[in-house]
Coordinates of C-alpha atoms and ligand atoms in Angstrom, one line a residue:
X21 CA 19.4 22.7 -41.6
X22 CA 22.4 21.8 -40.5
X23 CA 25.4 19.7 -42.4
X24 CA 24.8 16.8 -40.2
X25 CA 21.2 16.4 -41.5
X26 CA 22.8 14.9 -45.0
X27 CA 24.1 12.1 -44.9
X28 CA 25.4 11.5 -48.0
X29 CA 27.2 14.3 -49.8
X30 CA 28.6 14.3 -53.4
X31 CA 31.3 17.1 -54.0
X32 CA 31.8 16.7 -57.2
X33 CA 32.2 12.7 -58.3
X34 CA 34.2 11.9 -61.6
X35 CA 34.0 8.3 -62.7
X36 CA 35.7 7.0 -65.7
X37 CA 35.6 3.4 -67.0
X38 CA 39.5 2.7 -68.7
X39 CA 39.6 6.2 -70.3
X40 CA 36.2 7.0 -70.5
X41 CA 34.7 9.4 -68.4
X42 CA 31.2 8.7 -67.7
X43 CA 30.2 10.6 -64.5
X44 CA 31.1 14.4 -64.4
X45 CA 30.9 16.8 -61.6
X46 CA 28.4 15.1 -60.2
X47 CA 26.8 17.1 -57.0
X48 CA 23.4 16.7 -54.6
X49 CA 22.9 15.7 -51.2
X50 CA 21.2 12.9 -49.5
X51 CA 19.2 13.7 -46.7
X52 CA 18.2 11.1 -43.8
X53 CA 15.7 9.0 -43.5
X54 CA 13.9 9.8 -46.7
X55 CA 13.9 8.2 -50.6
X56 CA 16.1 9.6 -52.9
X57 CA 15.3 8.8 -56.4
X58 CA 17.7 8.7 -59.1
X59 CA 16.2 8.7 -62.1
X60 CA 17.5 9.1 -66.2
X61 CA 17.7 7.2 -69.1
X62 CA 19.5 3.5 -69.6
X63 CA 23.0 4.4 -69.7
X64 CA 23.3 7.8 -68.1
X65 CA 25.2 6.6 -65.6
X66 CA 22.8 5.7 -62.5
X67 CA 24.3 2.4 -61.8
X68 CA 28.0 3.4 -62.0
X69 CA 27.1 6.3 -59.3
X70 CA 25.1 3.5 -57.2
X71 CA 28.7 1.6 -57.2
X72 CA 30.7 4.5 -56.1
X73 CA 28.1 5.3 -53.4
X74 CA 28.5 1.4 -52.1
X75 CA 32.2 1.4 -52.3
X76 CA 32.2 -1.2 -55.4
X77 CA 34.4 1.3 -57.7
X78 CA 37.2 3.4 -55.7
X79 CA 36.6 7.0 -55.5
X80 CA 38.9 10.1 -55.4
X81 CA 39.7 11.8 -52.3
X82 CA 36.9 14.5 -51.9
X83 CA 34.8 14.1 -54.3
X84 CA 31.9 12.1 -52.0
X85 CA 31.2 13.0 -47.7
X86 CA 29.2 10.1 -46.1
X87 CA 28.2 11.1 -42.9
X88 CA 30.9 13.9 -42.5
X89 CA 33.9 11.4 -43.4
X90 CA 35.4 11.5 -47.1
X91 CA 34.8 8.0 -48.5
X92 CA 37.6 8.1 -50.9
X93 CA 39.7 8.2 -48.1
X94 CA 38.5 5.1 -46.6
X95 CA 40.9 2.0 -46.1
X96 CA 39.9 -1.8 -45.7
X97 CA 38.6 -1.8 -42.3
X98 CA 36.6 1.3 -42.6
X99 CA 35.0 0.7 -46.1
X100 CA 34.3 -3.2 -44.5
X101 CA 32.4 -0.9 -41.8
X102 CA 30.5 1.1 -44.0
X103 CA 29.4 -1.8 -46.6
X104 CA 28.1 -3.5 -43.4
X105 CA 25.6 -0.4 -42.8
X106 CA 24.1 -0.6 -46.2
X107 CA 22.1 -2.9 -48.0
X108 CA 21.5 -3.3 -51.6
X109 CA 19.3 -4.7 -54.0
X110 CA 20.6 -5.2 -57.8
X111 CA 19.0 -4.8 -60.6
X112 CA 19.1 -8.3 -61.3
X113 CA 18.5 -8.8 -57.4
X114 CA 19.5 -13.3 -58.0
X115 CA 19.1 -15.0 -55.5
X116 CA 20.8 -17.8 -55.0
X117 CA 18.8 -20.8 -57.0
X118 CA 19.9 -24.1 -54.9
X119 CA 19.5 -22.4 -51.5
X120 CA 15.5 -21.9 -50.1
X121 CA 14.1 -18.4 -49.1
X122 CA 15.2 -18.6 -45.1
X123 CA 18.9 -20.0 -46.2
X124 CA 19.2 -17.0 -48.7
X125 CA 18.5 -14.1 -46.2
X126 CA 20.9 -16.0 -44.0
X127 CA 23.9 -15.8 -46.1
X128 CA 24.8 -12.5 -44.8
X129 CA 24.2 -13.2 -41.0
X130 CA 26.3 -16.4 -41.6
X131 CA 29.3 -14.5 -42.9
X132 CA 28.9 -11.6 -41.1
X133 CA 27.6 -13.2 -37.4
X134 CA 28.6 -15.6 -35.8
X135 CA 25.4 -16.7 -34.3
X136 CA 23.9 -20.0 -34.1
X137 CA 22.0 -21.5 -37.0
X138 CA 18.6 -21.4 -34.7
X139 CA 19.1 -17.7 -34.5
X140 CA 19.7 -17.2 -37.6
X141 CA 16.8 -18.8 -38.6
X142 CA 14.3 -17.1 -36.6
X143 CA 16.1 -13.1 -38.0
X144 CA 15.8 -14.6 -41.3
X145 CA 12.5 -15.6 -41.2
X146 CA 11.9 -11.8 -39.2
X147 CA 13.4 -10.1 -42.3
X148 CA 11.0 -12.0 -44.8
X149 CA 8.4 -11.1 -42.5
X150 CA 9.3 -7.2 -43.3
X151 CA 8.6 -8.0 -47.3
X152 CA 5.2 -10.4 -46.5
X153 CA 6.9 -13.6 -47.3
X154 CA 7.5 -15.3 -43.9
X155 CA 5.3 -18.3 -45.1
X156 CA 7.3 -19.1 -47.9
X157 CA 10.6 -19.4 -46.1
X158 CA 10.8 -22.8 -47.2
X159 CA 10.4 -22.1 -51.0
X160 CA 12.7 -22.6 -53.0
X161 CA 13.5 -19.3 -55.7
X162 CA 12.5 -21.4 -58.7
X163 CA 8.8 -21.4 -57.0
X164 CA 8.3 -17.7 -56.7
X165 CA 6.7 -15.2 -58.9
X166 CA 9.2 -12.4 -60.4
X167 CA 8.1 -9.8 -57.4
X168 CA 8.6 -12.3 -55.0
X169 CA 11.5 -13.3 -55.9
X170 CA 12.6 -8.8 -55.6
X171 CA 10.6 -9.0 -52.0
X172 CA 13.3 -11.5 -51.1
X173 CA 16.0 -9.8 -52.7
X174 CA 15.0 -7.1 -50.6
X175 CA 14.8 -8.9 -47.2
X176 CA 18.5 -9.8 -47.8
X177 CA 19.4 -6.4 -48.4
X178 CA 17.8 -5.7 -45.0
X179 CA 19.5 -8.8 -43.0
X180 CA 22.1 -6.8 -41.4
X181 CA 19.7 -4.1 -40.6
X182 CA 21.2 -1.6 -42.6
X183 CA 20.9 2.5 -41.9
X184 CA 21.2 2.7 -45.8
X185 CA 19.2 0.8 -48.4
X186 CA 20.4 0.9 -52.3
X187 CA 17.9 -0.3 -54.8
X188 CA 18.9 -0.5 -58.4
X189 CA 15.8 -0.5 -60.6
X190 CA 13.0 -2.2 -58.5
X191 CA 10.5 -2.0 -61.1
X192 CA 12.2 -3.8 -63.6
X193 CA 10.8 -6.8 -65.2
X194 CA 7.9 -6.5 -63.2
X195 CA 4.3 -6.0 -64.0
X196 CA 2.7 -3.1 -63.1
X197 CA 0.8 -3.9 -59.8
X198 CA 3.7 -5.4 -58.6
X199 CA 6.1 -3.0 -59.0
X200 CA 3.4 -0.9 -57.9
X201 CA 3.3 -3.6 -54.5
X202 CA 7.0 -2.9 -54.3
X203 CA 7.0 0.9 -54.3
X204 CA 4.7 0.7 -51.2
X205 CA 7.2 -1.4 -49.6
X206 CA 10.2 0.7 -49.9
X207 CA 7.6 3.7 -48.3
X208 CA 6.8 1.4 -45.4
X209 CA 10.5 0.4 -44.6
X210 CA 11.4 4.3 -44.6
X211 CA 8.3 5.1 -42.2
X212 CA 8.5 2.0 -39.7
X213 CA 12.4 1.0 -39.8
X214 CA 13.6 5.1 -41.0
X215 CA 15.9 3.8 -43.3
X216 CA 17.5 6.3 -45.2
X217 CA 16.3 4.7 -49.0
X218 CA 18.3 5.4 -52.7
X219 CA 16.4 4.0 -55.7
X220 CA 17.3 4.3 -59.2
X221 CA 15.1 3.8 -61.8
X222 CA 14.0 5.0 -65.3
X223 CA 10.4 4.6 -64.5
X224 CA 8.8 8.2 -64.1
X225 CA 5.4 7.3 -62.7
X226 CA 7.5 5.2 -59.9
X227 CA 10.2 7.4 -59.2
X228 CA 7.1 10.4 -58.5
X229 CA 5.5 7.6 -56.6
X230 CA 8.0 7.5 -53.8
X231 CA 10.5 9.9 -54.0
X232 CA 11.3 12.3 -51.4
X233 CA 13.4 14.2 -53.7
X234 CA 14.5 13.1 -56.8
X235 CA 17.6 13.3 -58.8
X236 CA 17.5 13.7 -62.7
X237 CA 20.8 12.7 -64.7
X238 CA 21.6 13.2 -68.6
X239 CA 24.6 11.7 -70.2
X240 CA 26.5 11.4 -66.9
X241 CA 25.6 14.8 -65.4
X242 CA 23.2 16.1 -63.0
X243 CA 19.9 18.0 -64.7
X244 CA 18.1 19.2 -61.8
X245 CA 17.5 18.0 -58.3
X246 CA 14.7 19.4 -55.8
X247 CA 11.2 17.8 -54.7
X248 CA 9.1 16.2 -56.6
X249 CA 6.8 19.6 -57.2
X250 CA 9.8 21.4 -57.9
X251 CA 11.0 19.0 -61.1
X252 CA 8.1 19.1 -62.3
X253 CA 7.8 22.6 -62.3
X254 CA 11.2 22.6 -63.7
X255 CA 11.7 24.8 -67.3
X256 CA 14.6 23.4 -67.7
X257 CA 14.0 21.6 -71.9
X258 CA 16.1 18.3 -71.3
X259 CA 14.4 17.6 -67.5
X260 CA 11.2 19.1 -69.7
X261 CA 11.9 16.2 -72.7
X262 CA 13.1 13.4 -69.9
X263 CA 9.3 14.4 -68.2
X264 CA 7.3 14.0 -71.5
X265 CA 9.6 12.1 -73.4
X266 CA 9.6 13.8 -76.2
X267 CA 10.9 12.7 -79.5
X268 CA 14.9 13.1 -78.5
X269 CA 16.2 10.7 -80.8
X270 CA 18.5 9.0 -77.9
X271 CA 15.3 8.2 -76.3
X272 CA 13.5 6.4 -79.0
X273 CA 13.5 2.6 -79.3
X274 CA 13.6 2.7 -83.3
X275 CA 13.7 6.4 -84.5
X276 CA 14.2 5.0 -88.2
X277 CA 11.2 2.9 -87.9
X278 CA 9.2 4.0 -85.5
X279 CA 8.9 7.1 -87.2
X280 CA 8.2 6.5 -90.5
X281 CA 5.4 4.7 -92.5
X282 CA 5.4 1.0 -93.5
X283 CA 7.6 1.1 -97.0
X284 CA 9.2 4.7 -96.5
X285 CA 12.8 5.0 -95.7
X286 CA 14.8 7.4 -93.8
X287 CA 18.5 8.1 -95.3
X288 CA 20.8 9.3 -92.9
X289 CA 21.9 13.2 -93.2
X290 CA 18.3 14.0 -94.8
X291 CA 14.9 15.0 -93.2
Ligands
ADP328 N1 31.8 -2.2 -66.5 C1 31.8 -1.2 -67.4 N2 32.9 -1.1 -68.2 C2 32.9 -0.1 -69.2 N3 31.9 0.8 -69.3 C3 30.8 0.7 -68.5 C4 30.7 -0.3 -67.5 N4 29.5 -0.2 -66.9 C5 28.9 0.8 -67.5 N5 29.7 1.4 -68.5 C6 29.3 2.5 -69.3 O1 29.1 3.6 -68.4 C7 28.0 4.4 -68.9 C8 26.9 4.5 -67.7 O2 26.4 3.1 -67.5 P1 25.5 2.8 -66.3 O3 26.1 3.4 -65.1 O4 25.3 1.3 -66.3 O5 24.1 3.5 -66.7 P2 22.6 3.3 -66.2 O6 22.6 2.5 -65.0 O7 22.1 4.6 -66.1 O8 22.0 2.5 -67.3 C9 27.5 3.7 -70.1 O9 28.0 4.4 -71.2 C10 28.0 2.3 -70.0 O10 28.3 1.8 -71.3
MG329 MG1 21.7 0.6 -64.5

């Protein structure tokens, strides 16, 4: 395959917050038009790479290609043009509480269009279409069920039509079935629309679910990255422990209690 087929490509992205590095050397490719799951444990750093990846935090000069150009190198007007080919959803994915469903997806198409409100209206109400809430265009977000509430989260993210969709953590918060209701969506918008789709989450049976390839990161650094066969094939022990998560003490709730019986006690340095 040629270059061209990735469109995303990471050359080695360092991130610090103040002094503290917390993304090293971090290298994969994205290709087109597939899902490309980013998964590892809360606090590894999968957000912080999601905000470098949507121009949020500023990047070093060739450290991350988007579509051939280095996106460190990006001014204003260019980095204006890029954030208006992606979408994202947040992990928190708020809406906006005192505006209803249709006026929501049409913040974006207000600020970035300048089309008439009756136009506006009908894209919006297109868009929530996309995530099966068109009837509901009129709720308001206080009236909607957790994965609704997502859906719509979602159908903003898509109001520009974006060529690039960013999903942090879709499955959190939600039930099962309805995280398991969202992970279909994200496959249908990659078959019928081709969007080219990066999720992050920590759930495993998710992240399998949909991912094209997937991505596994430990303590800021890349553990493997291949198809979904192929990392869970891996012999690699920490992608082996991330896969079964095993008793790695970072990855417990409560190792002191969780571990132990009711009365017993476990002193630090001992056992
Ligand atoms: N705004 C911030 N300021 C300082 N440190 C941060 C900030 N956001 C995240 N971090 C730190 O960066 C590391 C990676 O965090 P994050 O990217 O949020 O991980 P994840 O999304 O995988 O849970 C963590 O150690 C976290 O404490
Ligand atoms: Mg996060």
């Amino acid at each position: 395959m040629s270059a061209e087929s990735h469109l995303i490509d990471m050359q080695g992205l360092n991130s610090h917050y103040g002094g503290r590095q917390v993304l090293f050397d971090i290298r994969f490719t994205i290709p087109r038009r597939q899902v490309t799951v980013i998964m590892g444990v809360s606090g590894c750093g999968k957000t912080t790479l999601l905000r470098h990846l949507i121009g949020l935090k500023a990047t070093q000069p060739g450290q991350v290609m988007i579509d051939g150009e280095d996106l460190g190198g990006f001014d204003e007007a260019k980095l204006r043009a890029y954030r208006l080919k992606t979408g994202v959803l947040f992990q928190g994915g708020a809406l906006f509480n005192s505006l209803s469903l249709w006026e929501n997806i049409a913040v974006p198409l207000k600020v970035h269009t300048r089309l008439p409100e009756k136009i506006i209206r009908i894209m919006a109400v297109i868009k929530l279409g996309l995530v099966g809430l068109s009837e509901f265009c009129d709720y308001m977000p206080s009236q909607l069920s957790g994965g609704m509430r997502k859906r719509a989260g979602l159908a903003r993210a898509l109001a520009m039509d974006p060529e690039i969709l960013f999903v942090d953590e879709p499955s959190s918060g939600l039930d099962p079935i309805t995280a398991a209701g969202l992970d279909q969506l994200i496959l249908d918008l990659r078959e019928t629309l081709g969007m080219t789709i990066i999720v992050v989450t920590h759930e495993l049976e998710s992240a399998f679910h949909i991912a094209d390839q997937l991505i596994v990161m430990d303590q800021g650094r890349v553990l493997a990255a291949g198809g979904p066969e192929e990392i869970q094939a891996s012999g690699d022990k920490r992608v082996r422990q991330f896969l079964n998560r095993q008793a790695d003490p970072r990855w417990t709730e409560n190792p002191a209690t969780s571990s132990c019986l009711p009365g017993e006690r476990v002193e630090e340095g001992k056992g």
